[in-house]
PDB file of C-alpha atoms and ligand atoms in Angstrom:
ATOM      1  CA  MET A   1       9.717 -13.068 -10.058  1.00  0.00           C
ATOM      2  CA  LYS A   2      10.634  -9.945 -11.944  1.00  0.00           C
ATOM      3  CA  ILE A   3      10.359  -6.599 -10.133  1.00  0.00           C
ATOM      4  CA  SER A   4      10.504  -3.522 -12.373  1.00  0.00           C
ATOM      5  CA  HIS A   5      10.369  -0.722  -9.783  1.00  0.00           C
ATOM      6  CA  ILE A   6       8.883   0.506  -6.528  1.00  0.00           C
ATOM      7  CA  GLU A   7       5.252   0.997  -7.486  1.00  0.00           C
ATOM      8  CA  HIS A   8       4.307   2.954  -4.384  1.00  0.00           C
ATOM      9  CA  LEU A   9       4.961   3.651  -0.740  1.00  0.00           C
ATOM     10  CA  GLY A  10       1.951   3.340   1.547  1.00  0.00           C
ATOM     11  CA  ILE A  11       1.634   5.936   4.306  1.00  0.00           C
ATOM     12  CA  ALA A  12      -0.996   5.577   7.017  1.00  0.00           C
ATOM     13  CA  VAL A  13      -2.669   8.838   8.019  1.00  0.00           C
ATOM     14  CA  LYS A  14      -5.502   9.753  10.360  1.00  0.00           C
ATOM     15  CA  SER A  15      -6.911  12.207   7.872  1.00  0.00           C
ATOM     16  CA  ILE A  16      -6.055  12.644   4.183  1.00  0.00           C
ATOM     17  CA  ASP A  17      -7.567  16.147   4.230  1.00  0.00           C
ATOM     18  CA  GLU A  18      -5.224  17.139   7.045  1.00  0.00           C
ATOM     19  CA  VAL A  19      -2.002  16.020   5.331  1.00  0.00           C
ATOM     20  CA  LEU A  20      -2.748  16.857   1.670  1.00  0.00           C
ATOM     21  CA  PRO A  21      -1.769  20.538   2.006  1.00  0.00           C
ATOM     22  CA  TYR A  22       1.730  19.396   3.040  1.00  0.00           C
ATOM     23  CA  PHE A  23       2.167  17.249  -0.084  1.00  0.00           C
ATOM     24  CA  GLU A  24       0.507  19.728  -2.461  1.00  0.00           C
ATOM     25  CA  ASN A  25       1.343  23.184  -1.125  1.00  0.00           C
ATOM     26  CA  VAL A  26       4.752  22.503   0.423  1.00  0.00           C
ATOM     27  CA  LEU A  27       6.190  19.698  -1.733  1.00  0.00           C
ATOM     28  CA  GLY A  28       4.375  20.865  -4.866  1.00  0.00           C
ATOM     29  CA  LEU A  29       3.046  17.376  -5.685  1.00  0.00           C
ATOM     30  CA  LYS A  30      -0.435  16.670  -7.004  1.00  0.00           C
ATOM     31  CA  CYS A  31      -3.005  14.213  -5.701  1.00  0.00           C
ATOM     32  CA  TYR A  32      -4.565  12.741  -8.874  1.00  0.00           C
ATOM     33  CA  LYS A  33      -7.065  10.353  -7.392  1.00  0.00           C
ATOM     34  CA  GLN A  34      -8.922   9.462  -4.218  1.00  0.00           C
ATOM     35  CA  GLU A  35     -10.684   6.160  -3.872  1.00  0.00           C
ATOM     36  CA  VAL A  36     -12.385   4.162  -1.119  1.00  0.00           C
ATOM     37  CA  VAL A  37     -11.364   0.494  -0.987  1.00  0.00           C
ATOM     38  CA  GLU A  38     -14.256  -1.138   0.877  1.00  0.00           C
ATOM     39  CA  ASP A  39     -12.374  -4.394   1.089  1.00  0.00           C
ATOM     40  CA  GLN A  40      -9.587  -2.912   3.179  1.00  0.00           C
ATOM     41  CA  LYS A  41     -11.736  -0.305   4.934  1.00  0.00           C
ATOM     42  CA  VAL A  42      -9.558   2.549   3.791  1.00  0.00           C
ATOM     43  CA  LYS A  43      -9.806   5.715   1.785  1.00  0.00           C
ATOM     44  CA  THR A  44      -6.760   6.150  -0.439  1.00  0.00           C
ATOM     45  CA  ALA A  45      -5.207   9.181  -2.090  1.00  0.00           C
ATOM     46  CA  PHE A  46      -2.539   8.819  -4.785  1.00  0.00           C
ATOM     47  CA  ILE A  47       0.277  11.249  -5.436  1.00  0.00           C
ATOM     48  CA  MET A  48       2.704  10.786  -8.308  1.00  0.00           C
ATOM     49  CA  VAL A  49       6.426  11.343  -7.640  1.00  0.00           C
ATOM     50  CA  GLY A  50       8.336  10.565 -10.823  1.00  0.00           C
ATOM     51  CA  GLN A  51       7.351   6.984 -11.687  1.00  0.00           C
ATOM     52  CA  THR A  52       6.680   6.097  -8.050  1.00  0.00           C
ATOM     53  CA  LYS A  53       3.514   6.915  -6.143  1.00  0.00           C
ATOM     54  CA  LEU A  54       2.671   7.724  -2.608  1.00  0.00           C
ATOM     55  CA  GLU A  55      -0.492   6.015  -1.400  1.00  0.00           C
ATOM     56  CA  LEU A  56      -2.046   7.762   1.575  1.00  0.00           C
ATOM     57  CA  LEU A  57      -4.266   5.418   3.580  1.00  0.00           C
ATOM     58  CA  GLU A  58      -6.967   6.713   5.878  1.00  0.00           C
ATOM     59  CA  PRO A  59      -9.039   4.154   7.802  1.00  0.00           C
ATOM     60  CA  THR A  60     -12.796   4.304   7.203  1.00  0.00           C
ATOM     61  CA  SER A  61     -13.584   2.033  10.139  1.00  0.00           C
ATOM     62  CA  GLU A  62     -12.128   1.387  13.583  1.00  0.00           C
ATOM     63  CA  ASP A  63     -11.576  -2.293  12.779  1.00  0.00           C
ATOM     64  CA  SER A  64      -9.516  -1.492   9.688  1.00  0.00           C
ATOM     65  CA  THR A  65      -5.965  -2.875   9.862  1.00  0.00           C
ATOM     66  CA  VAL A  66      -4.757   0.653   9.079  1.00  0.00           C
ATOM     67  CA  ALA A  67      -6.676   1.979  12.120  1.00  0.00           C
ATOM     68  CA  LYS A  68      -4.921  -0.660  14.238  1.00  0.00           C
ATOM     69  CA  PHE A  69      -1.568   0.298  12.739  1.00  0.00           C
ATOM     70  CA  ILE A  70      -2.127   3.958  13.654  1.00  0.00           C
ATOM     71  CA  GLU A  71      -3.248   2.976  17.156  1.00  0.00           C
ATOM     72  CA  ASN A  72      -0.121   0.822  17.642  1.00  0.00           C
ATOM     73  CA  ASN A  73       1.966   3.716  16.410  1.00  0.00           C
ATOM     74  CA  GLY A  74       1.056   6.027  19.270  1.00  0.00           C
ATOM     75  CA  GLY A  75      -2.021   7.353  17.490  1.00  0.00           C
ATOM     76  CA  LYS A  76       0.115   8.679  14.671  1.00  0.00           C
ATOM     77  CA  GLY A  77       0.424   7.282  11.198  1.00  0.00           C
ATOM     78  CA  GLY A  78       3.639   6.763   9.296  1.00  0.00           C
ATOM     79  CA  MET A  79       5.299   4.512   6.742  1.00  0.00           C
ATOM     80  CA  HIS A  80       2.988   1.542   6.343  1.00  0.00           C
ATOM     81  CA  HIS A  81       4.099  -0.568   3.390  1.00  0.00           C
ATOM     82  CA  LEU A  82       6.348  -0.884   0.381  1.00  0.00           C
ATOM     83  CA  ALA A  83       4.859  -1.998  -2.940  1.00  0.00           C
ATOM     84  CA  PHE A  84       6.878  -3.555  -5.751  1.00  0.00           C
ATOM     85  CA  ALA A  85       5.671  -3.596  -9.351  1.00  0.00           C
ATOM     86  CA  ILE A  86       5.778  -7.193 -10.567  1.00  0.00           C
ATOM     87  CA  GLU A  87       6.207  -7.711 -14.299  1.00  0.00           C
ATOM     88  CA  ASP A  88       5.440 -11.410 -14.559  1.00  0.00           C
ATOM     89  CA  GLY A  89       2.329 -11.864 -12.468  1.00  0.00           C
ATOM     90  CA  VAL A  90       1.453 -11.531  -8.792  1.00  0.00           C
ATOM     91  CA  ALA A  91       0.164 -15.124  -8.694  1.00  0.00           C
ATOM     92  CA  ASN A  92       3.554 -16.318  -9.933  1.00  0.00           C
ATOM     93  CA  ALA A  93       5.431 -14.193  -7.428  1.00  0.00           C
ATOM     94  CA  LEU A  94       3.209 -15.446  -4.594  1.00  0.00           C
ATOM     95  CA  ALA A  95       3.828 -19.068  -5.549  1.00  0.00           C
ATOM     96  CA  GLU A  96       7.567 -18.406  -5.595  1.00  0.00           C
ATOM     97  CA  CYS A  97       7.469 -16.709  -2.176  1.00  0.00           C
ATOM     98  CA  ASP A  98       5.409 -19.568  -0.752  1.00  0.00           C
ATOM     99  CA  GLU A  99       7.895 -22.080  -2.120  1.00  0.00           C
ATOM    100  CA  LYS A 100      10.739 -20.154  -0.493  1.00  0.00           C
ATOM    101  CA  GLY A 101       9.052 -20.207   2.901  1.00  0.00           C
ATOM    102  CA  ILE A 102       7.878 -16.581   2.976  1.00  0.00           C
ATOM    103  CA  ARG A 103       4.821 -16.010   5.130  1.00  0.00           C
ATOM    104  CA  LEU A 104       1.940 -14.785   2.967  1.00  0.00           C
ATOM    105  CA  ILE A 105      -0.903 -12.570   4.111  1.00  0.00           C
ATOM    106  CA  ASP A 106      -2.785 -13.185   0.859  1.00  0.00           C
ATOM    107  CA  LYS A 107      -2.741 -16.688  -0.600  1.00  0.00           C
ATOM    108  CA  ALA A 108      -4.045 -15.360  -3.914  1.00  0.00           C
ATOM    109  CA  PRO A 109      -4.009 -11.970  -5.666  1.00  0.00           C
ATOM    110  CA  ARG A 110      -6.953  -9.688  -4.984  1.00  0.00           C
ATOM    111  CA  ASN A 111      -8.178  -6.362  -6.315  1.00  0.00           C
ATOM    112  CA  GLY A 112      -6.496  -3.347  -4.766  1.00  0.00           C
ATOM    113  CA  ALA A 113      -6.825   0.388  -5.244  1.00  0.00           C
ATOM    114  CA  ASP A 114      -5.968   2.022  -8.580  1.00  0.00           C
ATOM    115  CA  GLY A 115      -7.100  -1.030 -10.614  1.00  0.00           C
ATOM    116  CA  LYS A 116      -4.193  -3.206  -9.489  1.00  0.00           C
ATOM    117  CA  HIS A 117      -3.909  -6.879  -8.629  1.00  0.00           C
ATOM    118  CA  ILE A 118      -2.184  -7.046  -5.289  1.00  0.00           C
ATOM    119  CA  ALA A 119      -1.043  -9.410  -2.541  1.00  0.00           C
ATOM    120  CA  PHE A 120       0.693  -8.768   0.755  1.00  0.00           C
ATOM    121  CA  LEU A 121       3.649 -10.583   2.291  1.00  0.00           C
ATOM    122  CA  HIS A 122       3.955 -10.761   6.077  1.00  0.00           C
ATOM    123  CA  PRO A 123       6.544  -8.415   7.662  1.00  0.00           C
ATOM    124  CA  LYS A 124       7.859 -11.342   9.745  1.00  0.00           C
ATOM    125  CA  SER A 125       9.391 -12.683   6.520  1.00  0.00           C
ATOM    126  CA  THR A 126      10.278  -9.406   4.783  1.00  0.00           C
ATOM    127  CA  ALA A 127      12.855  -7.505   6.849  1.00  0.00           C
ATOM    128  CA  ALA A 128      10.030  -6.174   9.055  1.00  0.00           C
ATOM    129  CA  VAL A 129       8.504  -4.155   6.212  1.00  0.00           C
ATOM    130  CA  LEU A 130       4.939  -4.939   5.192  1.00  0.00           C
ATOM    131  CA  THR A 131       5.393  -5.699   1.495  1.00  0.00           C
ATOM    132  CA  GLU A 132       2.876  -5.530  -1.322  1.00  0.00           C
ATOM    133  CA  LEU A 133       3.272  -7.196  -4.706  1.00  0.00           C
ATOM    134  CA  CYS A 134       1.372  -5.343  -7.338  1.00  0.00           C
ATOM    135  CA  GLU A 135       0.634  -5.440 -11.073  1.00  0.00           C
ATOM    136  CA  ASP A 136      -1.603  -3.557 -13.519  1.00  0.00           C
TER     137      ASP A 136
HETATM  138 ZN1  LIG B 201      -0.434  -0.273  -1.368  1.00  0.00          ZN
END
């Protein structure tokens, strides 16, 4: 697979509205888009930092995996996942990971936020960091 850069860092938060003033008023960054991803039961907010993004993830339901992550993290959010931009196809990258014995969360690419094709790798196989493969 060919990774071009870190596409985004996912940060789990209890409330996007509560943390946005920190990113916008203190760090001087701009949130350019908010979007609900029904599939993953999250509301997302995107902030551009150079060519990398921050993806804030707020659960929209108690059975969202992000809600469980926050609960397991003492009720606080925090760094949730790392997303790599894949140049030569998420399906390709997934097949390669599978072949190399990496545990996959998604067997096939699916539609993520921000119009991307995405797939997650299991943290058990990825240095304990939930990892997302992502392409436009
Ligand atoms: Zn993500």
